[in-house]
Short mmCIF file of N, CA, C and O in Angstrom, two decimals:
data_model
loop_
_atom_site.label_atom_id
_atom_site.label_comp_id
_atom_site.label_asym_id
_atom_site.label_seq_id
_atom_site.Cartn_x
_atom_site.Cartn_y
_atom_site.Cartn_z
N MET A 1 19.14 1.86 20.53
CA MET A 1 18.33 0.53 20.46
C MET A 1 18.62 -0.37 19.01
O MET A 1 17.59 0.57 18.28
N THR A 2 19.24 -1.52 19.03
CA THR A 2 19.27 -1.75 17.67
C THR A 2 17.61 -2.30 17.15
O THR A 2 16.70 -3.22 17.81
N TYR A 3 17.37 -2.21 15.83
CA TYR A 3 15.89 -2.14 15.67
C TYR A 3 16.11 -3.91 15.14
O TYR A 3 16.44 -4.13 13.86
N ASN A 4 15.17 -5.01 15.35
CA ASN A 4 14.77 -5.91 14.94
C ASN A 4 13.52 -6.75 15.62
O ASN A 4 13.55 -5.87 16.59
N GLU A 5 13.24 -7.99 15.38
CA GLU A 5 12.23 -8.48 15.74
C GLU A 5 12.45 -8.67 17.26
O GLU A 5 11.15 -8.26 17.64
N GLU A 6 13.26 -9.07 17.84
CA GLU A 6 13.05 -9.38 19.43
C GLU A 6 13.20 -7.91 19.73
O GLU A 6 12.49 -7.92 20.90
N ASN A 7 13.97 -7.06 19.82
CA ASN A 7 13.98 -5.79 20.27
C ASN A 7 12.50 -5.40 20.21
O ASN A 7 12.01 -4.36 21.14
N LEU A 8 11.86 -5.33 19.31
CA LEU A 8 10.41 -4.75 18.21
C LEU A 8 9.13 -5.21 19.44
O LEU A 8 8.90 -4.33 19.85
N LYS A 9 9.15 -6.75 19.65
CA LYS A 9 8.57 -7.27 20.56
C LYS A 9 8.73 -6.75 22.08
O LYS A 9 7.97 -6.23 22.51
N ILE A 10 10.26 -6.85 22.70
CA ILE A 10 10.26 -6.36 24.21
C ILE A 10 10.14 -4.85 23.89
O ILE A 10 8.92 -4.30 24.90
N VAL A 11 9.98 -3.84 23.13
CA VAL A 11 9.97 -2.57 23.34
C VAL A 11 8.09 -2.52 23.56
O VAL A 11 7.97 -1.50 24.08
N SER A 12 7.65 -3.34 22.21
CA SER A 12 5.89 -3.12 22.12
C SER A 12 5.41 -3.97 23.49
O SER A 12 4.82 -2.79 23.66
N ASP A 13 5.92 -4.63 23.82
CA ASP A 13 4.81 -5.18 25.11
C ASP A 13 5.26 -3.86 25.94
O ASP A 13 4.02 -3.52 27.10
N VAL A 14 6.62 -3.32 26.47
CA VAL A 14 7.03 -2.50 27.28
C VAL A 14 6.20 -1.09 27.14
O VAL A 14 5.42 -0.74 28.15
N ILE A 15 5.87 -0.74 26.02
CA ILE A 15 4.96 0.49 25.71
C ILE A 15 3.26 0.53 25.65
O ILE A 15 3.22 1.22 26.95
N VAL A 16 3.27 -0.91 25.32
CA VAL A 16 1.99 -1.38 25.95
C VAL A 16 1.28 -1.33 27.40
O VAL A 16 0.20 -0.73 27.77
N GLN A 17 2.40 -1.89 28.45
CA GLN A 17 2.18 -2.20 29.68
C GLN A 17 2.05 -0.56 30.16
O GLN A 17 1.82 -0.72 31.15
N ASN A 18 2.79 0.31 29.15
CA ASN A 18 2.68 1.67 30.29
C ASN A 18 1.43 2.73 29.63
O ASN A 18 2.05 3.71 30.24
N LEU A 19 0.89 2.25 28.80
CA LEU A 19 -0.09 3.12 28.41
C LEU A 19 -1.36 3.33 29.51
O LEU A 19 -2.15 2.07 29.75
N THR A 20 -1.69 4.55 30.18
CA THR A 20 -2.20 4.45 31.08
C THR A 20 -3.50 6.18 30.72
O THR A 20 -2.97 6.72 29.72
N PRO A 21 -4.56 5.93 31.35
CA PRO A 21 -5.31 7.07 31.24
C PRO A 21 -4.71 8.52 31.29
O PRO A 21 -5.09 9.64 30.80
N ASP A 22 -3.74 8.76 32.31
CA ASP A 22 -3.44 9.88 32.21
C ASP A 22 -2.07 10.31 30.97
O ASP A 22 -2.28 11.63 30.60
N LEU A 23 -2.08 9.72 30.15
CA LEU A 23 -1.45 9.84 28.66
C LEU A 23 -2.13 9.89 27.55
O LEU A 23 -2.24 10.10 26.44
N ILE A 24 -3.58 10.45 27.94
CA ILE A 24 -4.18 10.22 26.57
C ILE A 24 -5.35 12.41 26.87
O ILE A 24 -5.70 12.16 28.29
N PRO A 25 -5.72 12.73 26.39
CA PRO A 25 -6.34 13.62 26.11
C PRO A 25 -7.29 13.29 27.09
O PRO A 25 -8.23 12.57 26.95
N LYS A 26 -8.23 14.59 27.87
CA LYS A 26 -9.20 14.30 28.77
C LYS A 26 -10.70 14.00 28.21
O LYS A 26 -11.40 12.64 28.01
N LYS A 27 -10.36 14.58 26.91
CA LYS A 27 -11.88 14.39 26.36
C LYS A 27 -11.90 12.73 25.48
O LYS A 27 -12.89 12.46 25.71
N TRP A 28 -11.05 11.80 25.94
CA TRP A 28 -11.27 10.31 24.94
C TRP A 28 -10.89 9.49 26.60
O TRP A 28 -11.10 8.52 26.34
N ARG A 29 -11.33 9.99 27.63
CA ARG A 29 -10.35 8.87 28.62
C ARG A 29 -12.31 8.62 28.89
O ARG A 29 -12.10 6.99 29.56
N GLN A 30 -13.29 8.84 28.60
CA GLN A 30 -14.49 8.12 29.20
C GLN A 30 -14.38 6.73 27.92
O GLN A 30 -14.75 5.51 28.56
N ARG A 31 -14.36 6.87 27.15
CA ARG A 31 -14.35 6.12 26.01
C ARG A 31 -12.87 4.92 26.19
O ARG A 31 -13.40 3.42 25.72
N ASN A 32 -12.30 5.33 26.52
CA ASN A 32 -10.88 4.71 26.95
C ASN A 32 -11.21 3.77 28.05
O ASN A 32 -10.28 2.52 27.78
N SER A 33 -12.11 4.41 28.90
CA SER A 33 -12.48 3.07 30.12
C SER A 33 -12.82 1.93 29.51
O SER A 33 -13.01 0.60 30.32
N THR A 34 -13.93 1.69 27.96
CA THR A 34 -14.51 0.79 27.95
C THR A 34 -13.66 -0.24 26.39
O THR A 34 -13.71 -0.81 26.19
N ASN A 35 -12.52 0.57 26.54
CA ASN A 35 -11.73 0.05 25.04
C ASN A 35 -10.58 0.83 25.37
O ASN A 35 -9.84 1.74 25.48
N PRO A 36 -9.75 -0.26 26.26
CA PRO A 36 -8.30 0.44 26.96
C PRO A 36 -7.13 1.24 25.65
O PRO A 36 -6.02 1.29 25.86
N MET A 37 -7.17 0.44 24.36
CA MET A 37 -6.42 1.42 23.60
C MET A 37 -6.30 2.45 22.87
O MET A 37 -5.90 3.48 22.40
N PHE A 38 -7.67 2.71 23.04
CA PHE A 38 -8.30 4.33 22.82
C PHE A 38 -7.71 5.38 23.14
O PHE A 38 -7.58 5.40 23.94
N GLY A 39 -7.03 6.24 22.05
CA GLY A 39 -6.56 7.68 22.09
C GLY A 39 -5.01 7.03 22.41
O GLY A 39 -4.80 8.54 22.63
N HIS A 40 -4.36 6.46 22.51
CA HIS A 40 -3.31 5.76 22.56
C HIS A 40 -2.49 5.82 21.55
O HIS A 40 -0.89 5.48 21.36
N CYS A 41 -2.80 5.79 20.19
CA CYS A 41 -2.34 5.79 19.28
C CYS A 41 -1.06 6.62 19.04
O CYS A 41 0.19 5.83 18.23
N HIS A 42 -1.12 7.40 18.75
CA HIS A 42 -0.42 8.76 18.44
C HIS A 42 0.69 8.73 19.76
O HIS A 42 1.87 8.41 18.93
N THR A 43 0.47 8.86 20.98
CA THR A 43 1.80 8.36 22.04
C THR A 43 2.40 7.16 21.74
O THR A 43 3.70 7.40 21.73
N ALA A 44 1.44 6.37 21.24
CA ALA A 44 2.54 4.62 21.51
C ALA A 44 3.47 4.37 20.50
O ALA A 44 4.37 4.36 20.12
N SER A 45 2.95 4.86 18.99
CA SER A 45 3.57 5.31 17.65
C SER A 45 4.95 6.18 17.80
O SER A 45 6.16 5.83 17.36
N ALA A 46 4.49 7.14 18.29
CA ALA A 46 5.61 7.86 18.49
C ALA A 46 6.78 8.04 19.33
O ALA A 46 7.63 8.17 19.28
N CYS A 47 6.38 6.91 20.55
CA CYS A 47 7.40 6.74 21.66
C CYS A 47 8.45 5.51 20.65
O CYS A 47 9.20 5.48 21.27
N LEU A 48 7.46 4.45 20.10
CA LEU A 48 8.29 3.46 19.30
C LEU A 48 9.08 4.08 18.48
O LEU A 48 10.57 3.55 18.51
N GLN A 49 8.41 5.13 17.71
CA GLN A 49 9.99 5.86 16.66
C GLN A 49 10.71 6.50 17.46
O GLN A 49 12.10 6.26 17.10
N LYS A 50 11.02 7.49 18.61
CA LYS A 50 11.51 7.65 19.21
C LYS A 50 12.80 6.71 19.85
O LYS A 50 14.07 6.71 19.75
N VAL A 51 12.08 5.44 20.10
CA VAL A 51 13.34 4.40 20.85
C VAL A 51 14.26 3.84 19.68
O VAL A 51 15.17 3.90 19.67
N PHE A 52 13.41 3.83 18.24
CA PHE A 52 14.04 3.14 17.19
C PHE A 52 14.79 4.21 15.92
O PHE A 52 15.54 3.91 15.81
N GLY A 53 14.18 5.24 16.09
CA GLY A 53 14.58 6.04 15.26
C GLY A 53 13.65 6.46 13.90
O GLY A 53 13.02 5.70 13.84
N THR A 54 13.68 8.05 13.66
CA THR A 54 12.94 8.30 12.31
C THR A 54 14.12 7.81 11.17
O THR A 54 12.85 7.26 10.02
N LYS A 55 15.01 6.90 11.14
CA LYS A 55 15.28 6.40 9.59
C LYS A 55 15.06 4.82 9.64
O LYS A 55 15.17 4.27 8.80
N THR A 56 14.54 4.64 10.73
CA THR A 56 14.34 3.32 11.08
C THR A 56 12.57 3.25 10.99
O THR A 56 12.18 2.42 9.98
N LEU A 57 12.08 4.08 11.37
CA LEU A 57 10.30 4.05 11.84
C LEU A 57 10.06 5.47 11.73
O LEU A 57 10.07 6.23 11.53
N LYS A 58 8.65 5.21 10.37
CA LYS A 58 8.31 6.73 9.79
C LYS A 58 6.38 6.35 10.83
O LYS A 58 6.15 5.18 10.62
N LEU A 59 6.05 7.58 10.63
CA LEU A 59 4.62 7.69 11.47
C LEU A 59 3.66 8.08 10.35
O LEU A 59 4.23 8.29 9.38
N TYR A 60 2.50 7.05 10.51
CA TYR A 60 1.81 6.98 9.43
C TYR A 60 0.02 7.73 10.18
O TYR A 60 0.27 7.11 11.54
N ARG A 61 -0.75 8.31 9.48
CA ARG A 61 -1.83 8.29 10.18
C ARG A 61 -3.00 8.59 9.31
O ARG A 61 -2.86 8.83 8.04
N ALA A 62 -4.18 8.28 9.90
CA ALA A 62 -5.45 8.31 8.64
C ALA A 62 -6.75 8.42 9.64
O ALA A 62 -6.77 8.23 10.47
N GLN A 63 -7.65 8.87 8.91
CA GLN A 63 -9.04 9.02 9.88
C GLN A 63 -9.86 8.14 9.24
O GLN A 63 -10.36 7.51 8.83
N ASP A 64 -10.39 7.73 10.55
CA ASP A 64 -11.27 6.57 10.69
C ASP A 64 -12.85 6.77 10.40
O ASP A 64 -12.63 7.89 10.06
N HIS A 65 -13.57 5.72 10.51
CA HIS A 65 -15.40 6.28 10.02
C HIS A 65 -15.79 6.94 11.13
O HIS A 65 -16.87 7.57 10.62
N ASN A 66 -14.92 7.29 12.12
CA ASN A 66 -15.22 8.01 12.91
C ASN A 66 -15.23 9.68 13.07
O ASN A 66 -15.32 10.75 13.33
N ASP A 67 -14.25 9.55 11.80
CA ASP A 67 -13.15 11.05 11.77
C ASP A 67 -12.38 11.52 12.94
O ASP A 67 -12.00 12.37 13.32
N ILE A 68 -11.97 10.29 13.64
CA ILE A 68 -10.69 10.22 14.42
C ILE A 68 -9.62 9.98 14.26
O ILE A 68 -9.52 9.25 13.07
N TRP A 69 -8.25 10.60 14.11
CA TRP A 69 -7.03 10.63 13.37
C TRP A 69 -6.52 9.15 14.05
O TRP A 69 -6.76 9.11 15.18
N HIS A 70 -5.74 8.08 13.20
CA HIS A 70 -5.59 6.86 14.07
C HIS A 70 -4.07 7.27 13.76
O HIS A 70 -4.22 7.29 12.72
N TRP A 71 -2.98 6.62 14.57
CA TRP A 71 -1.47 6.82 14.14
C TRP A 71 -1.10 5.16 14.31
O TRP A 71 -1.43 5.16 15.21
N TRP A 72 0.06 5.17 13.48
CA TRP A 72 0.81 3.95 13.45
C TRP A 72 2.14 4.02 12.96
O TRP A 72 2.22 5.25 12.31
N CYS A 73 3.29 3.36 12.93
CA CYS A 73 4.28 2.92 12.21
C CYS A 73 4.37 1.92 10.90
O CYS A 73 3.93 1.25 11.00
N VAL A 74 5.41 2.61 10.39
CA VAL A 74 5.45 1.72 9.22
C VAL A 74 7.64 1.24 8.98
O VAL A 74 8.01 2.65 9.36
N ASP A 75 8.41 0.26 9.28
CA ASP A 75 9.16 0.29 8.98
C ASP A 75 10.26 0.49 7.98
O ASP A 75 9.38 0.22 6.58
N VAL A 76 11.21 0.56 7.50
CA VAL A 76 11.76 0.43 6.65
C VAL A 76 11.66 -0.88 5.24
O VAL A 76 11.93 -0.37 4.26
N ASP A 77 11.02 -1.40 6.21
CA ASP A 77 10.89 -3.09 5.16
C ASP A 77 9.49 -2.95 5.29
O ASP A 77 9.10 -3.64 3.89
N GLY A 78 8.49 -1.22 5.21
CA GLY A 78 7.60 -1.62 4.50
C GLY A 78 6.38 -2.14 5.41
O GLY A 78 4.70 -2.63 5.46
N LYS A 79 6.61 -2.78 6.94
CA LYS A 79 6.28 -3.47 7.74
C LYS A 79 5.37 -2.21 8.32
O LYS A 79 6.15 -1.14 9.24
N LEU A 80 3.99 -3.06 8.85
CA LEU A 80 2.95 -1.99 9.33
C LEU A 80 3.08 -2.31 10.99
O LEU A 80 2.89 -3.66 11.16
N ILE A 81 3.32 -1.70 11.72
CA ILE A 81 3.61 -1.87 13.18
C ILE A 81 2.33 -0.73 13.98
O ILE A 81 2.76 0.36 14.08
N ASP A 82 1.49 -1.60 14.21
CA ASP A 82 0.25 -0.69 14.92
C ASP A 82 0.17 -1.56 16.23
O ASP A 82 -0.83 -2.25 16.64
N LEU A 83 0.71 -0.88 17.54
CA LEU A 83 0.31 -1.05 19.06
C LEU A 83 -0.88 -1.19 19.77
O LEU A 83 -1.05 -1.87 20.77
N THR A 84 -2.02 -0.30 19.16
CA THR A 84 -2.75 0.08 19.32
C THR A 84 -4.25 -0.75 18.28
O THR A 84 -5.38 -0.38 18.65
N ALA A 85 -4.16 -1.64 17.54
CA ALA A 85 -4.82 -1.72 16.61
C ALA A 85 -6.02 -2.45 17.18
O ALA A 85 -7.09 -2.55 16.86
N ASP A 86 -5.70 -3.43 17.99
CA ASP A 86 -7.10 -3.47 18.74
C ASP A 86 -8.37 -2.89 19.39
O ASP A 86 -9.42 -3.03 19.60
N GLN A 87 -7.78 -1.22 19.21
CA GLN A 87 -8.72 -0.53 19.85
C GLN A 87 -9.87 -0.44 18.69
O GLN A 87 -11.34 -0.12 18.72
N TYR A 88 -9.74 -1.08 17.36
CA TYR A 88 -10.51 -1.05 16.79
C TYR A 88 -10.90 -2.75 16.51
O TYR A 88 -12.31 -2.99 16.55
N TYR A 89 -10.22 -3.67 16.52
CA TYR A 89 -10.65 -5.56 16.20
C TYR A 89 -11.60 -5.49 17.82
O TYR A 89 -12.22 -6.67 17.51
N SER A 90 -11.15 -5.12 18.28
CA SER A 90 -12.00 -5.40 19.60
C SER A 90 -13.51 -4.85 19.55
O SER A 90 -14.28 -5.53 20.33
N VAL A 91 -13.64 -4.22 18.82
CA VAL A 91 -15.31 -3.63 18.69
C VAL A 91 -15.73 -4.17 17.38
O VAL A 91 -16.64 -3.53 17.12
N GLY A 92 -14.83 -4.98 16.49
CA GLY A 92 -15.27 -5.66 15.25
C GLY A 92 -15.35 -4.88 14.04
O GLY A 92 -15.63 -4.68 13.11
N GLN A 93 -14.35 -3.43 13.94
CA GLN A 93 -13.74 -2.66 13.00
C GLN A 93 -12.26 -3.03 12.49
O GLN A 93 -11.52 -3.70 12.86
N GLU A 94 -12.04 -2.48 11.91
CA GLU A 94 -10.84 -2.37 10.97
C GLU A 94 -10.10 -0.96 11.06
O GLU A 94 -10.80 0.12 10.74
N PRO A 95 -8.56 -0.92 11.16
CA PRO A 95 -8.23 0.30 11.51
C PRO A 95 -7.85 0.79 9.95
O PRO A 95 -8.46 0.28 8.67
N PRO A 96 -8.11 2.27 9.76
CA PRO A 96 -8.03 3.11 8.57
C PRO A 96 -6.69 2.93 7.66
O PRO A 96 -6.24 4.17 7.11
N TYR A 97 -5.74 1.48 7.83
CA TYR A 97 -4.56 2.12 7.27
C TYR A 97 -4.20 2.19 5.74
O TYR A 97 -3.51 2.83 4.70
N GLU A 98 -5.65 1.74 4.98
CA GLU A 98 -5.73 2.43 3.21
C GLU A 98 -5.89 3.70 3.16
O GLU A 98 -5.38 4.02 2.04
N ASN A 99 -6.05 4.51 3.72
CA ASN A 99 -6.05 5.64 3.76
C ASN A 99 -4.82 6.50 4.63
O ASN A 99 -4.67 8.00 4.48
N GLY A 100 -3.40 6.24 4.62
CA GLY A 100 -2.58 6.29 5.36
C GLY A 100 -1.46 7.29 4.51
O GLY A 100 -1.68 7.25 3.43
N GLU A 101 -0.94 8.24 5.46
CA GLU A 101 -0.60 9.31 4.50
C GLU A 101 0.79 9.07 6.18
O GLU A 101 0.49 9.13 7.35
N LYS A 102 1.78 10.01 5.54
CA LYS A 102 3.53 9.95 6.63
C LYS A 102 2.68 11.44 7.49
O LYS A 102 2.04 12.10 6.69
N ALA A 103 3.50 10.92 8.40
CA ALA A 103 2.86 12.41 9.14
C ALA A 103 4.23 12.75 10.24
O ALA A 103 5.08 11.78 10.65
N SER A 104 4.37 13.34 11.13
CA SER A 104 4.96 13.86 11.77
C SER A 104 4.62 13.93 13.55
O SER A 104 3.14 14.16 13.65
N MET A 105 5.15 13.88 14.27
CA MET A 105 4.96 13.77 15.75
C MET A 105 4.40 14.91 15.80
O MET A 105 4.83 16.15 15.14
N LEU A 106 3.00 15.29 16.25
CA LEU A 106 2.53 16.19 17.07
C LEU A 106 3.34 16.74 18.21
O LEU A 106 4.06 16.17 18.99
N GLY A 107 3.36 18.26 18.34
CA GLY A 107 3.68 18.89 19.52
C GLY A 107 2.93 19.05 20.54
O GLY A 107 1.85 18.37 20.72
N PHE A 108 3.03 19.97 21.29
CA PHE A 108 2.70 20.22 22.38
C PHE A 108 2.47 19.37 23.95
O PHE A 108 3.11 18.84 23.79
N ALA A 109 1.01 19.41 23.92
CA ALA A 109 1.12 18.33 24.95
C ALA A 109 0.69 16.70 24.44
O ALA A 109 1.72 15.98 24.72
N TYR A 110 1.02 16.82 23.25
CA TYR A 110 1.08 15.08 22.78
C TYR A 110 2.08 14.87 22.88
O TYR A 110 2.74 13.69 23.00
N ARG A 111 3.38 15.97 22.63
CA ARG A 111 4.66 15.98 22.46
C ARG A 111 5.12 15.01 24.21
O ARG A 111 5.96 14.19 24.51
N THR A 112 4.14 16.04 24.98
CA THR A 112 4.67 15.88 26.78
C THR A 112 4.21 14.31 27.03
O THR A 112 4.85 13.55 27.53
N ARG A 113 3.18 13.90 26.61
CA ARG A 113 2.77 12.40 26.88
C ARG A 113 3.89 11.94 26.49
O ARG A 113 3.57 10.31 26.82
N THR A 114 4.05 12.03 25.01
CA THR A 114 5.17 11.24 24.01
C THR A 114 6.28 10.67 25.12
O THR A 114 6.75 9.73 25.45
N LEU A 115 7.03 11.88 25.30
CA LEU A 115 8.24 11.57 26.38
C LEU A 115 7.59 11.09 27.94
O LEU A 115 8.84 10.48 28.14
N GLU A 116 6.74 11.65 27.76
CA GLU A 116 6.40 10.41 29.64
C GLU A 116 6.31 9.23 29.43
O GLU A 116 7.33 8.31 30.36
N LEU A 117 5.67 8.92 28.36
CA LEU A 117 6.03 7.37 28.24
C LEU A 117 7.03 6.57 27.48
O LEU A 117 7.75 5.58 28.50
N LEU A 118 8.03 7.92 27.06
CA LEU A 118 9.56 7.12 26.75
C LEU A 118 10.13 6.96 27.90
O LEU A 118 11.26 6.51 28.02
N ASP A 119 9.77 7.99 28.79
CA ASP A 119 10.68 8.46 30.24
C ASP A 119 10.28 6.49 30.68
O ASP A 119 11.23 5.89 31.48
N ARG A 120 8.78 6.48 31.03
CA ARG A 120 8.65 4.94 31.62
C ARG A 120 9.33 3.86 30.78
O ARG A 120 10.13 3.03 31.39
N VAL A 121 9.22 3.74 29.88
CA VAL A 121 9.71 2.88 28.62
C VAL A 121 11.29 2.14 29.25
O VAL A 121 11.74 1.53 29.29
N LYS A 122 12.05 3.98 29.09
CA LYS A 122 13.76 3.64 29.25
C LYS A 122 13.65 3.24 30.32
O LYS A 122 14.91 2.39 30.73
N LYS A 123 13.24 3.33 31.45
CA LYS A 123 13.52 2.98 33.03
C LYS A 123 13.37 1.59 33.17
O LYS A 123 14.11 0.78 33.69
N GLN A 124 12.24 1.09 32.51
CA GLN A 124 11.83 -0.07 32.42
C GLN A 124 12.80 -0.89 31.66
O GLN A 124 12.67 -1.86 32.26
N LEU A 125 13.18 -0.59 30.83
CA LEU A 125 14.48 -1.04 30.14
C LEU A 125 15.40 -1.30 30.40
O LEU A 125 16.53 -1.75 29.68
N ASP A 126 16.08 0.00 31.10
CA ASP A 126 17.16 0.34 31.38
C ASP A 126 17.99 1.02 30.44
O ASP A 126 19.03 0.16 30.00
N ILE A 127 17.68 1.62 29.37
CA ILE A 127 18.41 2.02 28.50
C ILE A 127 18.57 3.95 28.65
O ILE A 127 17.66 4.20 29.17
N ASP A 128 19.29 4.43 27.31
CA ASP A 128 18.60 5.85 27.51
C ASP A 128 18.80 6.01 26.19
O ASP A 128 18.56 5.99 25.29
#
C-alpha cells in the first residue's frame, strides 16, 4: 500500500478498531480494561510498519515513567505516528518520546500478535 496521509489515516483507523484484549499479554489485560490503548503500542506500531514497510516507517521505543516500554513509528520525513498515545493523554501524562531509540519488532508471542492484527487489517481493507 502506498504511504500517504490518506492511506495512513485509513490504515491507522482500522488498526485501532481491531485492538482487542486478546492481542496483549495477560499481565496487562486488567490495566487495559480501564485504559483501552494500554498494552497495544508494540502490536499497533509493528502492524503499521508491516503495512507500509520498513523503508517508510521505523519503530521507536522508550521506557516511560513506570519503566514500561512504549512503542511508536517515525516516517521517512520524521513525522511521529503513535496510534496508542491516548494511553498516556487519557490519564494526564505525556508519552516518553524524548528518550526514544530505534528498535526492531519483538519476536515470539509479540510477533504472533502483530501478525494476527495484520491479518485482521488486511481482511478489512482487502489488501494482500
